[in-house]
Every structure is written in structure tokens, then in C-alpha cells.
Amino acid sequence: MKQFAYLVPRSLDEAISFHEAHGDRAKYVAGGTDVLVKIKEGKILPDYLISLKHILGQDRPLLNQETGELYIGSFVTHRMIEKSAIVRIHYPILHDAIRNIGSVQIRNVATIGGNLVNAVPSADGAIPLITLDATANIQGPKGERSVDLARFFLGPGLCDLERSEILIEIVVPPLLLRTGSAYIKFGRREAMELPMLGVGVLLSLGESSVTCVKARICLGVAAPTPIRALEAEAFLVGKPIDGGTLEKAGKIAAKESRVRDSIRGVAWYRREMVGVLVKRMGLKCMERIKKLAQ
Amino acid sequence: MQDLKAVGKRIPKIDAVDKATGRVEYIQDIKLAGMLHGKILYSKYPHARIVNIDTSKAKQLTGVRAILTGKDIPEIKFGVYKDNRPLKTGKVRSYRDEVAAVAAIDPEIAQEALSLIKVTYEALPGIFDPEAAMKEDAPLVHEEHKTNILKMPWKLHYGDVETAKKETAYMVENRFSTTWVTHCCLGTSGAIAQFDNTNNLTIYTNTQIPSLAQKDFLSALKAMGLRDKRVRVIKPCIGGGFGSKLDTYAYEYLSILLAFHTRKPVKIVFGREEEFFATSTRQPTIMDVAQGCDKNGKLLFRDISMVLDNGAYTSWGATTPSVMMMPITSLYRVPNVRYEAMCVYTNNTYSQAMRGYGNPQATFAIESSMDMLAETSGFDPMELRRINANQAGDVSPQDFQITTCGLDQCIDEVEKRLGKKTPKEKGVGVGFASLIHVGGGARVYKSDGCGTIIKMDDYGKINLFTGATDMGQGADNMVAQIVAEELGLDVADVHVIHSDTDVCPWDVGAHASRTTFVAGNSALGAAKKIKARIFDMASKQLEAPPEILVMANRMVMVKEDPKKRLEIGKLLRKFHFSTNGEMLMAEYFYDPENENLGRDFKGNTSMTYTFGTHGARVKVDEETGKVQILKYVAAHDIGRAINPILLEGQVYGGVMMGIGYALTEQIIHEKGEIMNPNFRDYKILTIKDVVPIEAPVFETFDKDGPYGAKGIGEPGCVPTAPAIANAIYDAIGVRIKDLPITPERVLTAIKAKKKLES
Ligand SMILES: Cc1cc2nc3c(=O)[nH]c(=O)nc-3n(C[C@H](O)[C@H](O)[C@H](O)COP(=O)(O)OP(=O)(O)OC[C@H]3O[C@@H](n4cnc5c(N)ncnc54)[C@H](O)[C@@H]3O)c2cc1C
């Protein structure tokens, strides 16, 4: 494995200035569960690893009681998100996703920021956060900016970060009343799994608790980046939600997906599963809305 | 029944704490002074002529100590068919072919040197499908062999299958297939070779066959011009064997050759990816199976032919038909049997022994076919099995003498625990399958023996040197418990020393579920000799004839008058520290009275046979094709459980391995290249996938087994796949005949069925 120097900045500014000083020879590292694997495989060969782990900041998801926004610092580990009662109760879709990442050992060190910046089409953290309309806050040499997470992913391994920029936090906007959300990681085993598909669905219902006023469907491993199934979403809005509408939405989403054949799964099967799983996650959303009402 | 103190007790594995606290030394941990690190350059093609190898640049790299190519080494041949060499010359026949080897002062430099070696290849057409490889005009993998079909004699015919076919009332005929899976040992392969200044070799290596490996390495030394030398094989603690370490491999010979050239110890340790693509797999098969029964359900014949993908070289995988014969001729009573298997060279990876040694493949076909026959004939699947179940006293068509047999009990127990066949819930079903396996050694070599030496110290403690190889399965516990029982000692009084050919006696190897039976009997034999001596000594002291003495609680005493007793340590000291003093040592070599198979493949290969029945309750998701196992029952007749927790460990582990084989595991080959050489894409199951398993045990107390025990190392993974396949059929009426039973396959079959019905 290639040797590298390990730099330990104490602040965001210091981290950014380290990165600027070394340019392409440097790489940020948080939990290292993607970075070190890539170095070991010889896919990247940085001379410097700049650790983000020692920068003080929030260490767990925080709910802003006034605005209803959920803040998740970039360096928060999956384990902290998994253990957060706020997330478990109010953002079950995120809980569904995070608790099945890798293994406990991985979740103890791997961060949500690293998961997003790594930008693989299967990123289990990305799908639920896109479904939740989250925004990414970014800090860099030129200051701070925000970007919609739905627009953050540009291609496999590529995201909207300029050189030396750091993803600092994710903000989830307040949820509408009568909202349910659910995620399924669809794979071949129960742990340490890179999924065949990831499917996140969010539904908000109108006052009657029947008609859909907002729908989000986000798919992982269905295209080079996480994608939203916009047509399927549009189809659902304004309709009463039941098994039949969800089945149709699933079929539309399946058409929208751009699944491929790979050693991990064949396209026909993946496409068909998009349909099945969108319906199932939709039904789970409905169950969760009902439970909330009780 | 005897009141036992050590045998039958749930005593944790002797080295469990050392393992859990990271204290044991694996090959990865061992460092010798001045040690160099070796790395291997593998082929870039599945089949190609080697035109030129240029090592000049690599040789100039600072830190490189030696570079070897096929031209630099003597003619060392290895493998079952002696068709493999540590470094290839002339041509490469698979992606895992070794082309060059480097020794350097650290692994990184060795790796860099590999990237500086320039090999020019001329690609040849490859052959990856065994059936295509059998055709006349197929490219030859080994030209000198003239054909891709191995000249191996796997063919038998007992009784008269053709006549039986005419008499049969019901008959089924089907084709099944299984693919490549691999052992996934958590400890990767590795070896360290070291020569002393007179060229005697010491090799630390991950092996299941210290004594046979010693023989292989001796012939390598001979080929290197080193005659009359000694080879010491030391097996460090190994992280899993499962049959993968029953042969010697190129990397071991390369560590020897590099050590010889550099005069330094050389260590070669595999990385995970290398472990996946450069070690051997279970043999893939294509199996045509026909079975028939009369109108009373009695099996009349079994007719099976197979094609096995041998890969580019020949290791033990090619001999798995010799074990497949066992379930084919002897699982259930079947009077007329025909079997033929062809092993075919291809440019794929080559196969090896793997837990069950062909039995899981053959049993998948036979037991799937049994359920199909049950359906055709209208018998309940379990009833059909009961009608044909083997019984103690049977002699099977292959001349296997069934001494003890708990198959009936196993069938009943599993059926009881899983309930009646009819699914109560949609998509839920149960399925069953049974097994026979060797349980009392297996004579595949000239000797099926194992030696033991016992040395007692002045305090009544024992050093026990066994030929048995512990590889995590608990061979160490097993011999210690048997000896402690026999001599009335604590298990902790017995220190087991194994896996070093300089100090331990000969053993044929940790294969064929033979260790408990053979090494156990060997240890028992040695303990009995010690006991006789102790009784002799004590008899004078206690003034009582040896016949009325017993040993218990570290004492020797008069059975009917336990107050007349002596502490064993005291007794030993008395005899040691006296004129003409003596110390207690004993050796014993046990070689079971089993038989080599004859030319007709008949012969009682094992002293006894292990039987079992497995059953699964599954739930099939008909929209996704996913199979969930709700409950799994694995009942075995194991003679006697020497240590129930280790026994259960073998069964649980075997079952999970079997479930992986049934549902998720496969090495994906594309034109000879392994596409998933990592745990991310090779779907071995994890701790979170473990299903509820029950492992009831029937003790039939085999007269030849140590305290009645039979072997249980392999059975756990033998009938798993057919039990699950049968349960899936019961649940949703689709029959999957190819492993693994992936959700894609299930869904495809569901669709085909729906189409047929509409
Ligand atoms: C065994 C194993 C199992 C896994 N299982 C899963 C799984 O089930 N699901 C899944 O989605 N992933 C999985 N992963 C991948 C990985 O663990 C996750 O993507 C993880 O969240 C990455 O976080 P990290 O903190 O370790 O990232 P790192 O490896 O530290 O960094 C990843 C990338 O992001 C950059 N980076 C990190 N933080 C920042 C930041 N704040 N700003 C800018 N750049 C940054 C790094 O430079 C690097 O390019 C698995 C990995 C392993 C090794």
C-alpha cells in the first residue's frame, strides 16, 4: 500500500488551507472506509491525507425546534445517526438506510459526509436524503455555498465540489404534516452488502389523509447517480393513494430507471424490482402515516 | 451407560481465549530473522503462448533479491495428475497461472518489481465450457494429453440398470448443475520457507496435510538436486481449511525456490483478491440423473452421468467422483446403479477438495430427484425415503458395510420438528433431504492411519503429540477429552502438540471427516498403553491385581475399595526417582481396517458411515423471487458426541456454508476471468444472515468409534441445497435445478410456470 503523510487540522479553515497547499496530491479523509480501500487497491495515490475527524463540530443529528430543520454535520458517523431517536422517530427513511450500511464496525467510523462525497450510485446515505429534499452546505476557499442534494451528484464518483471544498453539513427541511417515508436496500444478504437497488419513497397526504400532496421517489443503482423518478412522483400527486396507484407509480418508475446488466444483477430483474419495491415502500409510507396519526 | 467425566462434555475449544484475544500466531504474524517477501506474477491471459519474459528492469530495482521465471527452475511437478508446475514455461492455461516470482526486502518492493516484469504473450483461443471442450476440434489445454478429457476411470455399473428401467413403475429424468464456490477461509494462504546451511528445509505453511506435504516437498528438493535432505513442515494456526489445504500449491514451491536462491527465509502470503482467484474452488458439475421405483415405492435403479469442469490443472477436485459414488450407490437402498463422470480440462480455474468432497453436488441432484420421483409416483416425499432408508447391517452395492445407522430416526425427527408438508401460509413450504458420508475414516491413500505419542511428566500431566491437524474444528479438544477420560485426568492436564512433522507422528491429513474417528482411536490406543503401565506400577504399590484398578480424579484406585488409592503424580515420581528409574511414554499408530476401493470401486472405504436428514421451512417472495429460511433442522447420527458444542459448531457452520451454496454463493467467471474476487461481490453469508438452526443428534454408539463416535466435519453442508430446493418447490411449485438458487432464477421460473398455466 502506498505511503502517505497524515495531516491533522483543527479547524475547517486550517483543513482548507492544507488542501490548497498540496492540491491534487492531497485527499480529505473522514472515516477512511472509502479512501483507504481505494488507496489499497491503487485507485488513488495521494501523498497527503487530511483528516477531518479532529475538527470540532456537531457529533449527532440536531433538530432546530424553531424552524423544524434537521441538521446533520458532515462528520457525524452512521452509528450516531442510527442511534438518534429524532431520526428513528421522525425520519424513519434515514434510519432504514443507515442501520443497514456495512456492519457496526463500519458504521462506527464511516461518516455521512464521506458517503455523499464518495458519490457512488448505491450510496445508502444519499437516497433517503434526496428523498427528504435535503441541502448540502459547503465551505471552501471562496467561502460558503449550498446546493440541493438532488443536484449534488454528477456521475459515478463525481459530485459538485470544487477543489479544496468541504461538505460541512446536510440540512433537511421541515416535513409536511401526514408524511411517511421508507427506504429499502435490496441485496442478496443482510449485511456488508452493496445493493442491487436502493429505493426511497416519501409521501405526504392532504387533510383527508387520502390524497397525495407530495411524493418523492429516489432510486439508487438505477443510473450512474442516484436519481429521482420524477414522472412517477408527478403521477402520484393529487391521486388517492392505494395499492393500485402505487403499483402504477412503480411501473412508471421502473420505466424511468436506467438500470444496467452487471455482475451484481441483470437489468430486467432490477427494472422489475424497481416496480415492486416502489409499491412496497409506498405502502410502508402509508402504514407509517397511519401510525403517526394514532 | 458409563459415567463419563470428559467425553461428552461441552468443553470450550482449548485455544478459544487465545484466538479471541489475538494471541495465536497465524502465518501472517510469523517473522523470521532476515526474512524476505515473495510475490507472484500471474498470467494476463486465460490461454496464451509465453513469447518472452523480460526481468531486466525489475532486477535493477533496489531491494529485489531474486526473480524467477519458468526457465530458472527445475522440473517440479505437482498436483494429483502431476500436470502443474510452480512457474509456467511455454504457455499459460488460466488467469491464475504463475509466470514469475520475486523475493524482495519488503512486500511493496516485491509488488513494484512485478509491475516491472515485461511478459510478451501470444493469445490462444480459450475453452471455457466443459461440454464444448469435449468436442474433437476444441483447443487443447494440454497438447501432450491429446484430449481435454482426463483419463480417469470414473465409471461403475452394479446390477443391471437397463433391465431395471424396463421394470420400473415410475421414473424421473433430469439435468442439474452446480457452479464454482470457494472456501473463503478468513486466514489467507501463506508459507515461509527456510533452509539451514546444509540445505534442510523448514517450511511453515497453511496445510491440512503436514505429512503428505512433507513428501511433496521432499520430491521438490530432489528435483532441485538436493538429495537425502530433511523437510520439517510446521503448520501455524490456520484460519479455516474446509479442504482447501489438502494439496500443495505453486506458492509453497515458490517460497521454497526463492528461499533456496536467496539463502534467506522467504514468506509468501496471499491478499484477499489473490485468495479468491489463485486458490481452488469446489468442482462445478453438470449432472444427468434418472431414478425409478416400483409401485411400492422401492427404488429400482439410479443412473447418473456427469461432466465436471476440471479447470486447467488437476488437483483433488478431479477425484471427487470417487466420493460422489458414495451417495449415488449408497444413499437409500438402490440395487441397480450406473454412474459415469468425465472431468474435462478448460481454461478456467482448477478445483480442489471442499467440505463434502463432491457429496454436496451429487446429493443435490439425487435428493432433488427423489422429491420429483415422490411426486411422480404419488408417494409422500418422506414416506418414499422411509421405504428406502438404509438400515444397520446393510451392505450397499458398493460393498459399504453399514454398521450403525440412525437414518430412520433422523427422518422422523426432522419431519416432527418441521411439521406436516402442506403449506399453511401462501408461499411457505418445507423440504427435506438426507445424507450419507464416511464417518470412520476413508481409505484413499495407502494408509488411513494416525499416530499418537503420550509423554507423562512427574506431576501426572501429559504432553500429547498427535498426527491430527487442528484447523479450528477442535481436533485438539477431541483428543484431549478422550485421553483425559481414559486416564481419569482433567482435560486441562492434557497439553496437545500438533502440526509439526519433526515432533508429531504421521497422519494422512485432516480430510474425509476422519480426524475424530482415526486420531481419536489413535489417542485412545496410546492412552490405553499408558493405563496398562500405570496399573502395573500401582498394582505393586496397592497390592491389588491390575484388573480391579481404575483411574479417576487424577488417582488410581481399587474399584470396589476407592480408599485404596494413589495420586498419579506421586506414583510417577516414585518410579522415576528410584533405582533403574523409568518414565511413562507410549506411542500408538491406529490404521482402521477399512478398504481401498478396488478397480470396480467396491470396497468398505470407511469403518462406519454417518447419516443425517436436513429440513427447511422457507418462505418465497413471489414478487421478488427471494427465499427466506424460517427454520432449519439438521439431524445427524454421529455415533457419540465427544464434545457437543464443537459438534454443534460443525453443524451450524456446515449448514450456513450449505445455505450459501444453495442460495447466494458463486464465483462469476467470464471467459476464465473471475469477476468477483472479493467479499463485496462474492456473497458468502454473514452473521446477520444466520437462520434459526436446530441440530438434534442421535447417538448410535458405533462399535469401532472412539467412545462410539463417528465423523461430523462435512455432513452439515451436504444435503442443505436439495432440502432448500425441495422446500421451494413445496412452497410455490417451481423446481430450480441449478445452483445457486438466485432470486432471478426463482422469478424466471415463476413466470414460466404462470405462462404455462395461462
Ligand atoms: C466493508 C464496507 C462496507 C460498506 N458498506 C456500505 C453500505 O452498506 N452502504 C454504503 O452506502 N456504503 C458502504 N460502504 C462505503 C463507505 O463506508 C461509506 O460510503 C462511508 O459513509 C464513507 O464515509 P467515510 O467517512 O469513511 O469516507 P472517507 O473514506 O473518509 O471519504 C470518502 C470520500 O469523501 C471525501 N470526503 C470525506 N468527507 C468529506 C467532507 N466532509 N468534505 C469533502 N470531502 C469529504 C474523501 O476525500 C473521499 O473522497 C462500505 C465500506 C466498506 C469498507
PDB file of N, CA, C and O in Angstrom, chain B residues 567-616:
ATOM      1  N   GLU B 567      -2.215 -41.137  44.293  1.00  0.00           N
ATOM      2  CA  GLU B 567      -2.247 -39.993  43.391  1.00  0.00           C
ATOM      3  C   GLU B 567      -1.289 -40.302  42.224  1.00  0.00           C
ATOM      4  O   GLU B 567      -0.172 -40.798  42.456  1.00  0.00           O
ATOM      5  N   ILE B 568      -1.740 -40.044  41.005  1.00  0.00           N
ATOM      6  CA  ILE B 568      -0.953 -40.474  39.847  1.00  0.00           C
ATOM      7  C   ILE B 568       0.427 -39.820  39.811  1.00  0.00           C
ATOM      8  O   ILE B 568       1.444 -40.481  39.582  1.00  0.00           O
ATOM      9  N   GLY B 569       0.484 -38.516  40.088  1.00  0.00           N
ATOM     10  CA  GLY B 569       1.771 -37.818  40.097  1.00  0.00           C
ATOM     11  C   GLY B 569       2.748 -38.472  41.068  1.00  0.00           C
ATOM     12  O   GLY B 569       3.916 -38.693  40.745  1.00  0.00           O
ATOM     13  N   LYS B 570       2.246 -38.776  42.208  1.00  0.00           N
ATOM     14  CA  LYS B 570       3.080 -39.400  43.248  1.00  0.00           C
ATOM     15  C   LYS B 570       3.639 -40.736  42.762  1.00  0.00           C
ATOM     16  O   LYS B 570       4.822 -41.034  42.911  1.00  0.00           O
ATOM     17  N   LEU B 571       2.759 -41.496  42.173  1.00  0.00           N
ATOM     18  CA  LEU B 571       3.154 -42.806  41.656  1.00  0.00           C
ATOM     19  C   LEU B 571       4.248 -42.654  40.599  1.00  0.00           C
ATOM     20  O   LEU B 571       5.255 -43.375  40.618  1.00  0.00           O
ATOM     21  N   LEU B 572       4.057 -41.685  39.705  1.00  0.00           N
ATOM     22  CA  LEU B 572       5.027 -41.491  38.629  1.00  0.00           C
ATOM     23  C   LEU B 572       6.372 -41.057  39.196  1.00  0.00           C
ATOM     24  O   LEU B 572       7.423 -41.523  38.755  1.00  0.00           O
ATOM     25  N   ARG B 573       6.341 -40.170  40.177  1.00  0.00           N
ATOM     26  CA  ARG B 573       7.600 -39.707  40.782  1.00  0.00           C
ATOM     27  C   ARG B 573       8.320 -40.863  41.457  1.00  0.00           C
ATOM     28  O   ARG B 573       9.536 -40.994  41.358  1.00  0.00           O
ATOM     29  N   LYS B 574       7.569 -41.687  42.094  1.00  0.00           N
ATOM     30  CA  LYS B 574       8.158 -42.828  42.796  1.00  0.00           C
ATOM     31  C   LYS B 574       8.953 -43.704  41.809  1.00  0.00           C
ATOM     32  O   LYS B 574      10.065 -44.116  42.098  1.00  0.00           O
ATOM     33  N   PHE B 575       8.359 -43.948  40.661  1.00  0.00           N
ATOM     34  CA  PHE B 575       9.036 -44.813  39.674  1.00  0.00           C
ATOM     35  C   PHE B 575      10.159 -44.095  38.940  1.00  0.00           C
ATOM     36  O   PHE B 575      11.130 -44.713  38.529  1.00  0.00           O
ATOM     37  N   HIS B 576      10.017 -42.780  38.802  1.00  0.00           N
ATOM     38  CA  HIS B 576      11.067 -42.011  38.139  1.00  0.00           C
ATOM     39  C   HIS B 576      12.309 -41.960  39.019  1.00  0.00           C
ATOM     40  O   HIS B 576      13.418 -42.278  38.596  1.00  0.00           O
ATOM     41  N   PHE B 577      12.126 -41.567  40.276  1.00  0.00           N
ATOM     42  CA  PHE B 577      13.258 -41.335  41.161  1.00  0.00           C
ATOM     43  C   PHE B 577      13.565 -42.568  41.995  1.00  0.00           C
ATOM     44  O   PHE B 577      13.474 -42.561  43.215  1.00  0.00           O
ATOM     45  N   SER B 578      13.819 -43.675  41.323  1.00  0.00           N
ATOM     46  CA  SER B 578      14.249 -44.869  42.055  1.00  0.00           C
ATOM     47  C   SER B 578      15.313 -45.546  41.216  1.00  0.00           C
ATOM     48  O   SER B 578      15.524 -45.171  40.071  1.00  0.00           O
ATOM     49  N   THR B 579      15.964 -46.505  41.769  1.00  0.00           N
ATOM     50  CA  THR B 579      16.992 -47.206  41.011  1.00  0.00           C
ATOM     51  C   THR B 579      16.368 -47.786  39.754  1.00  0.00           C
ATOM     52  O   THR B 579      15.236 -48.251  39.788  1.00  0.00           O
ATOM     53  N   ASN B 580      17.138 -47.743  38.656  1.00  0.00           N
ATOM     54  CA  ASN B 580      16.588 -48.154  37.361  1.00  0.00           C
ATOM     55  C   ASN B 580      15.260 -47.447  37.070  1.00  0.00           C
ATOM     56  O   ASN B 580      14.310 -48.039  36.615  1.00  0.00           O
ATOM     57  N   GLY B 581      15.242 -46.175  37.406  1.00  0.00           N
ATOM     58  CA  GLY B 581      14.010 -45.379  37.257  1.00  0.00           C
ATOM     59  C   GLY B 581      13.432 -45.434  35.857  1.00  0.00           C
ATOM     60  O   GLY B 581      14.138 -45.684  34.885  1.00  0.00           O
ATOM     61  N   GLU B 582      12.154 -45.196  35.784  1.00  0.00           N
ATOM     62  CA  GLU B 582      11.526 -45.178  34.459  1.00  0.00           C
ATOM     63  C   GLU B 582      10.501 -44.059  34.377  1.00  0.00           C
ATOM     64  O   GLU B 582       9.982 -43.593  35.401  1.00  0.00           O
ATOM     65  N   MET B 583      10.272 -43.577  33.130  1.00  0.00           N
ATOM     66  CA  MET B 583       9.250 -42.552  32.909  1.00  0.00           C
ATOM     67  C   MET B 583       8.241 -43.086  31.918  1.00  0.00           C
ATOM     68  O   MET B 583       8.542 -43.950  31.114  1.00  0.00           O
ATOM     69  N   LEU B 584       7.067 -42.526  32.000  1.00  0.00           N
ATOM     70  CA  LEU B 584       5.978 -43.063  31.188  1.00  0.00           C
ATOM     71  C   LEU B 584       5.859 -42.399  29.832  1.00  0.00           C
ATOM     72  O   LEU B 584       5.650 -41.184  29.748  1.00  0.00           O
ATOM     73  N   MET B 585       6.012 -43.176  28.802  1.00  0.00           N
ATOM     74  CA  MET B 585       5.791 -42.719  27.440  1.00  0.00           C
ATOM     75  C   MET B 585       5.134 -43.853  26.676  1.00  0.00           C
ATOM     76  O   MET B 585       5.396 -45.007  26.963  1.00  0.00           O
ATOM     77  N   ALA B 586       4.301 -43.492  25.717  1.00  0.00           N
ATOM     78  CA  ALA B 586       3.705 -44.553  24.899  1.00  0.00           C
ATOM     79  C   ALA B 586       3.421 -44.004  23.512  1.00  0.00           C
ATOM     80  O   ALA B 586       3.156 -42.815  23.352  1.00  0.00           O
ATOM     81  N   GLU B 587       3.529 -44.856  22.531  1.00  0.00           N
ATOM     82  CA  GLU B 587       3.135 -44.441  21.190  1.00  0.00           C
ATOM     83  C   GLU B 587       2.131 -45.442  20.655  1.00  0.00           C
ATOM     84  O   GLU B 587       2.108 -46.609  21.070  1.00  0.00           O
ATOM     85  N   TYR B 588       1.294 -44.961  19.745  1.00  0.00           N
ATOM     86  CA  TYR B 588       0.310 -45.865  19.167  1.00  0.00           C
ATOM     87  C   TYR B 588      -0.007 -45.381  17.767  1.00  0.00           C
ATOM     88  O   TYR B 588      -0.168 -44.181  17.527  1.00  0.00           O
ATOM     89  N   PHE B 589      -0.044 -46.298  16.840  1.00  0.00           N
ATOM     90  CA  PHE B 589      -0.431 -45.948  15.475  1.00  0.00           C
ATOM     91  C   PHE B 589      -1.711 -46.697  15.154  1.00  0.00           C
ATOM     92  O   PHE B 589      -1.758 -47.920  15.239  1.00  0.00           O
ATOM     93  N   TYR B 590      -2.737 -45.956  14.836  1.00  0.00           N
ATOM     94  CA  TYR B 590      -4.012 -46.598  14.513  1.00  0.00           C
ATOM     95  C   TYR B 590      -4.273 -46.466  13.023  1.00  0.00           C
ATOM     96  O   TYR B 590      -4.249 -45.366  12.469  1.00  0.00           O
ATOM     97  N   ASP B 591      -4.482 -47.569  12.382  1.00  0.00           N
ATOM     98  CA  ASP B 591      -4.875 -47.546  10.971  1.00  0.00           C
ATOM     99  C   ASP B 591      -6.130 -48.400  10.867  1.00  0.00           C
ATOM    100  O   ASP B 591      -6.081 -49.596  11.128  1.00  0.00           O
ATOM    101  N   PRO B 592      -7.260 -47.765  10.546  1.00  0.00           N
ATOM    102  CA  PRO B 592      -8.512 -48.531  10.575  1.00  0.00           C
ATOM    103  C   PRO B 592      -8.506 -49.688   9.578  1.00  0.00           C
ATOM    104  O   PRO B 592      -7.750 -49.674   8.597  1.00  0.00           O
ATOM    105  N   GLU B 593      -9.376 -50.660   9.837  1.00  0.00           N
ATOM    106  CA  GLU B 593      -9.429 -51.822   8.937  1.00  0.00           C
ATOM    107  C   GLU B 593     -10.393 -51.573   7.786  1.00  0.00           C
ATOM    108  O   GLU B 593     -11.175 -52.437   7.417  1.00  0.00           O
ATOM    109  N   ASN B 594     -10.365 -50.367   7.236  1.00  0.00           N
ATOM    110  CA  ASN B 594     -11.202 -50.105   6.062  1.00  0.00           C
ATOM    111  C   ASN B 594     -10.432 -50.456   4.796  1.00  0.00           C
ATOM    112  O   ASN B 594      -9.230 -50.750   4.840  1.00  0.00           O
ATOM    113  N   GLU B 595     -11.113 -50.427   3.675  1.00  0.00           N
ATOM    114  CA  GLU B 595     -10.500 -50.942   2.442  1.00  0.00           C
ATOM    115  C   GLU B 595     -10.365 -49.864   1.376  1.00  0.00           C
ATOM    116  O   GLU B 595     -11.224 -48.990   1.266  1.00  0.00           O
ATOM    117  N   ASN B 596      -9.322 -49.971   0.600  1.00  0.00           N
ATOM    118  CA  ASN B 596      -9.231 -49.151  -0.616  1.00  0.00           C
ATOM    119  C   ASN B 596     -10.296 -49.630  -1.586  1.00  0.00           C
ATOM    120  O   ASN B 596     -10.629 -50.805  -1.622  1.00  0.00           O
ATOM    121  N   LEU B 597     -10.826 -48.701  -2.384  1.00  0.00           N
ATOM    122  CA  LEU B 597     -11.772 -49.124  -3.411  1.00  0.00           C
ATOM    123  C   LEU B 597     -11.010 -49.918  -4.466  1.00  0.00           C
ATOM    124  O   LEU B 597      -9.885 -49.578  -4.817  1.00  0.00           O
ATOM    125  N   GLY B 598     -11.643 -50.966  -4.952  1.00  0.00           N
ATOM    126  CA  GLY B 598     -10.993 -51.774  -5.987  1.00  0.00           C
ATOM    127  C   GLY B 598     -11.176 -51.147  -7.361  1.00  0.00           C
ATOM    128  O   GLY B 598     -11.696 -50.039  -7.488  1.00  0.00           O
ATOM    129  N   ARG B 599     -10.782 -51.866  -8.378  1.00  0.00           N
ATOM    130  CA  ARG B 599     -10.923 -51.365  -9.748  1.00  0.00           C
ATOM    131  C   ARG B 599     -12.389 -51.164 -10.120  1.00  0.00           C
ATOM    132  O   ARG B 599     -12.716 -50.333 -10.952  1.00  0.00           O
ATOM    133  N   ASP B 600     -13.251 -51.969  -9.473  1.00  0.00           N
ATOM    134  CA  ASP B 600     -14.687 -51.821  -9.711  1.00  0.00           C
ATOM    135  C   ASP B 600     -15.319 -50.833  -8.727  1.00  0.00           C
ATOM    136  O   ASP B 600     -16.525 -50.732  -8.646  1.00  0.00           O
ATOM    137  N   PHE B 601     -14.472 -50.130  -7.979  1.00  0.00           N
ATOM    138  CA  PHE B 601     -14.900 -49.142  -6.989  1.00  0.00           C
ATOM    139  C   PHE B 601     -15.661 -49.746  -5.825  1.00  0.00           C
ATOM    140  O   PHE B 601     -16.322 -49.057  -5.082  1.00  0.00           O
ATOM    141  N   LYS B 602     -15.552 -51.049  -5.661  1.00  0.00           N
ATOM    142  CA  LYS B 602     -16.165 -51.664  -4.495  1.00  0.00           C
ATOM    143  C   LYS B 602     -15.145 -51.748  -3.377  1.00  0.00           C
ATOM    144  O   LYS B 602     -13.949 -51.884  -3.615  1.00  0.00           O
ATOM    145  N   GLY B 603     -15.630 -51.691  -2.181  1.00  0.00           N
ATOM    146  CA  GLY B 603     -14.761 -51.820  -1.024  1.00  0.00           C
ATOM    147  C   GLY B 603     -15.325 -51.008   0.122  1.00  0.00           C
ATOM    148  O   GLY B 603     -15.910 -49.953  -0.100  1.00  0.00           O
ATOM    149  N   ASN B 604     -15.138 -51.508   1.340  1.00  0.00           N
ATOM    150  CA  ASN B 604     -15.676 -50.811   2.504  1.00  0.00           C
ATOM    151  C   ASN B 604     -14.721 -49.682   2.883  1.00  0.00           C
ATOM    152  O   ASN B 604     -13.884 -49.822   3.754  1.00  0.00           O
ATOM    153  N   THR B 605     -14.889 -48.574   2.224  1.00  0.00           N
ATOM    154  CA  THR B 605     -13.927 -47.476   2.310  1.00  0.00           C
ATOM    155  C   THR B 605     -13.815 -46.892   3.713  1.00  0.00           C
ATOM    156  O   THR B 605     -12.800 -46.336   4.084  1.00  0.00           O
ATOM    157  N   SER B 606     -14.881 -47.040   4.496  1.00  0.00           N
ATOM    158  CA  SER B 606     -14.891 -46.436   5.828  1.00  0.00           C
ATOM    159  C   SER B 606     -15.348 -47.465   6.848  1.00  0.00           C
ATOM    160  O   SER B 606     -16.119 -48.364   6.528  1.00  0.00           O
ATOM    161  N   MET B 607     -14.872 -47.329   8.077  1.00  0.00           N
ATOM    162  CA  MET B 607     -15.267 -48.271   9.126  1.00  0.00           C
ATOM    163  C   MET B 607     -16.732 -48.102   9.496  1.00  0.00           C
ATOM    164  O   MET B 607     -17.369 -49.009  10.026  1.00  0.00           O
ATOM    165  N   THR B 608     -17.246 -46.885   9.286  1.00  0.00           N
ATOM    166  CA  THR B 608     -18.645 -46.637   9.609  1.00  0.00           C
ATOM    167  C   THR B 608     -19.101 -45.430   8.802  1.00  0.00           C
ATOM    168  O   THR B 608     -18.276 -44.712   8.238  1.00  0.00           O
ATOM    169  N   TYR B 609     -20.393 -45.231   8.730  1.00  0.00           N
ATOM    170  CA  TYR B 609     -20.939 -44.149   7.911  1.00  0.00           C
ATOM    171  C   TYR B 609     -21.838 -43.268   8.759  1.00  0.00           C
ATOM    172  O   TYR B 609     -22.565 -43.747   9.633  1.00  0.00           O
ATOM    173  N   THR B 610     -21.755 -41.974   8.482  1.00  0.00           N
ATOM    174  CA  THR B 610     -22.591 -41.010   9.196  1.00  0.00           C
ATOM    175  C   THR B 610     -23.828 -40.746   8.355  1.00  0.00           C
ATOM    176  O   THR B 610     -23.721 -40.578   7.136  1.00  0.00           O
ATOM    177  N   PHE B 611     -24.963 -40.708   9.015  1.00  0.00           N
ATOM    178  CA  PHE B 611     -26.211 -40.417   8.298  1.00  0.00           C
ATOM    179  C   PHE B 611     -26.846 -39.161   8.879  1.00  0.00           C
ATOM    180  O   PHE B 611     -26.581 -38.782  10.016  1.00  0.00           O
ATOM    181  N   GLY B 612     -27.696 -38.570   8.092  1.00  0.00           N
ATOM    182  CA  GLY B 612     -28.402 -37.399   8.602  1.00  0.00           C
ATOM    183  C   GLY B 612     -29.533 -37.003   7.679  1.00  0.00           C
ATOM    184  O   GLY B 612     -29.596 -37.431   6.520  1.00  0.00           O
ATOM    185  N   THR B 613     -30.443 -36.205   8.216  1.00  0.00           N
ATOM    186  CA  THR B 613     -31.519 -35.638   7.413  1.00  0.00           C
ATOM    187  C   THR B 613     -31.632 -34.155   7.760  1.00  0.00           C
ATOM    188  O   THR B 613     -31.550 -33.784   8.927  1.00  0.00           O
ATOM    189  N   HIS B 614     -31.758 -33.351   6.725  1.00  0.00           N
ATOM    190  CA  HIS B 614     -31.960 -31.925   6.940  1.00  0.00           C
ATOM    191  C   HIS B 614     -33.341 -31.531   6.426  1.00  0.00           C
ATOM    192  O   HIS B 614     -33.865 -32.148   5.501  1.00  0.00           O
ATOM    193  N   GLY B 615     -33.892 -30.502   7.027  1.00  0.00           N
ATOM    194  CA  GLY B 615     -35.163 -29.986   6.542  1.00  0.00           C
ATOM    195  C   GLY B 615     -35.204 -28.483   6.703  1.00  0.00           C
ATOM    196  O   GLY B 615     -34.593 -27.929   7.613  1.00  0.00           O
ATOM    197  N   ALA B 616     -35.894 -27.831   5.792  1.00  0.00           N
ATOM    198  CA  ALA B 616     -36.006 -26.373   5.862  1.00  0.00           C
ATOM    199  C   ALA B 616     -37.458 -25.970   5.691  1.00  0.00           C
ATOM    200  O   ALA B 616     -38.195 -26.586   4.916  1.00  0.00           O
TER     201      ALA B 616
END
